[in-house]
Amino acid sequence: MTHEFLKELGLEGVNSGACGAEFFEPGGEILSSYDPATGELIGQVKQATREDYERVVAEASEAFKKWRLMPAPKRGELVRQAGNAMRSKKDALGKLVTLEMGKLLQEGLGEVQEAIDIADYAVGLSRQMYGVTTHSERPEHRLYEQWHPLGNVGVITAFNFPIAVWAWNAMIAMVCGDSVVWKPSPKTPLIAVATQKLLHPIFAAEGVGAICSLLVGDLDNVGVPMVNDRRFPLISATGSCRMGREVASTVAGRLARSVLELGGNNALTVLDDAPLDLALRAVVFGACGTAGQRCTSTRRLFLQKGIAEDLTQKIVDAYKQVKIGNPLNEGTLVGPLIDTDAVAMYEKAIEAAKAQGGEVLAGGNVLKGEGYESGCFVEPTIIRATKDMAIVKEETFAPILYVMTVEDLNEAIDAQNDVDQGLSSSLFTVNMRASERFLSAAGSDCGIANINLGTSGAEIGLAFGGEKDTGGGREAGSDSWKVYMRRQTNTLNYGTSLPLAQGITFG
Ligand code: UN1
């Protein structure tokens, strides 16, 4: 099938996957990108070699020297143009996200909107990167702190949010005065190339194209060198806990910073008093949305015993209505998984759940036949489970929901927190004491804790990220920007003597 919007995005033939000061022809192997819904080839990208990596990083480092001196609001002006460029191509970019990644068109468009939102946020931020001043204990001295650009930021993104998570990092890092080198997932290279083609000219026109760089390439040529490279004072990586552990230890080994956004095993709890219609919709969106491939997808459901049977039945009934198919088609609610490896993990998790005593209440099958030839479609699945089952504590990047019954909120909080990951969590209740308890220091241990809405679909205005094995990183809004800058404490003596701090007299 030919897709007109690919041309609109400048994707044709074999696209270059290397861009520093400008796009150039890299020397690596050709990477093919397939539509997970149909198995059809969408496009191809020529990957970067180790030499291409060197060229781009050298150019990014050079561009940083100029970019860091540009006044932050001026940098914000270019980021404003970047946001507008994405706005002008929202439709085409959203369709490409859907085509290449497999999420619904509504979600593809929503993801591009999230990238636009963070660009808008970054523009305002470019005038608000405040440092504090305070009173010196010494006479005629002034104390203040400044935030300076940090350097090159390596941004390693996952397939599931192929543009928004890059934008969370890139838009903020850019107004902070950093160079951004993007290593996208090899599963979604085209959206990265299209975004780069769209935004790079804005920076190139100012002679700083390489502050917005791209390297499509494998681990050996790009990923591993980047994580080890002292020219990157910050690596921001999204992906599995296993990947995150390697990034964390390597980056820490060279005493640099990492921002990690790793696995989640997000729980939603519904108490007896909860608004059940809201809970039902939140559960279905949270567990089935993006075919369960969000870091924030709902994976565990704790139901208080009074409503457990009834709500479980309603969710099972709702799952029967969910239309599985091509995500570009209207009416589809669940698209494909990213590839057949993901399907294999789905099957493995269901087998494990059954072996550990779980009971499949809905779904559980890989779909075959017309419309499902790519082999990537699976039924969203509900499994009645117990909280001590080992599989319940693992993240499987697929639409599998484990349902468990609890006595009360305390039991739910304990069970919810009794996993390695700590990204997102939700409680449904109208009881003020219960909600405050859930949000208290003795409540949810996650980076995100919601009341009466689902675990996924966070806004960009506050920080996004999680605790424990989720990696501890924070991206997007609030004061997440600080990690992209270096803090300098300044003490200034405008007097004629040299008093020492702490009252010390010397000589
Ligand atoms: C992710 O899955 O990596 O909160 C990011 C959400 C989205 C971002 C998810 N705004 O579900």
Short mmCIF file of C-alpha atoms and ligand atoms in Angstrom, two decimals, residues 103 114 158 160-161 164-165 168 238 261-262 285 290 293-297 397 423-424 448 455-460 464 475, ligand 1:
data_model
loop_
_atom_site.label_atom_id
_atom_site.label_comp_id
_atom_site.label_asym_id
_atom_site.label_seq_id
_atom_site.Cartn_x
_atom_site.Cartn_y
_atom_site.Cartn_z
CA LYS A 103 -0.96 2.26 18.17
CA GLU A 114 2.29 15.41 23.54
CA ALA A 158 11.98 3.06 22.86
CA ASN A 160 6.38 2.56 22.14
CA PHE A 161 6.53 6.36 22.29
CA ALA A 164 6.92 12.06 22.47
CA VAL A 165 9.62 10.74 24.79
CA TRP A 168 10.25 15.45 26.38
CA THR A 238 13.94 4.66 27.98
CA GLU A 261 12.66 5.59 32.39
CA LEU A 262 12.36 1.83 32.65
CA PHE A 285 -8.15 2.03 28.42
CA THR A 290 -1.55 0.90 22.96
CA GLN A 293 2.67 -1.40 25.38
CA ARG A 294 2.86 1.76 27.45
CA CYS A 295 5.27 1.94 30.37
CA THR A 296 2.18 3.17 32.20
CA SER A 297 -0.21 0.40 31.05
CA PHE A 397 4.79 -5.59 27.38
CA LEU A 423 6.13 3.85 37.88
CA SER A 424 2.38 4.49 38.01
CA ILE A 448 2.89 8.63 39.67
CA THR A 455 -2.48 4.66 35.35
CA SER A 456 -1.60 5.87 31.86
CA GLY A 457 -2.06 9.10 29.95
CA ALA A 458 -0.06 11.52 32.10
CA GLU A 459 0.13 15.18 31.09
CA ILE A 460 3.45 16.87 30.39
CA PHE A 464 7.17 11.84 34.56
CA GLU A 475 11.35 13.88 32.45
C1 UN1 B 1 5.83 5.57 28.02
O1 UN1 B 1 5.07 4.62 28.00
O2 UN1 B 1 7.06 5.41 27.88
O3 UN1 B 1 1.51 8.65 30.56
C2 UN1 B 1 5.40 6.98 28.16
C3 UN1 B 1 1.44 8.12 29.44
C4 UN1 B 1 2.06 8.83 28.28
C5 UN1 B 1 3.53 8.59 28.24
C6 UN1 B 1 3.93 7.15 28.35
N1 UN1 B 1 1.80 10.24 28.43
O4 UN1 B 1 0.86 7.06 29.26
#
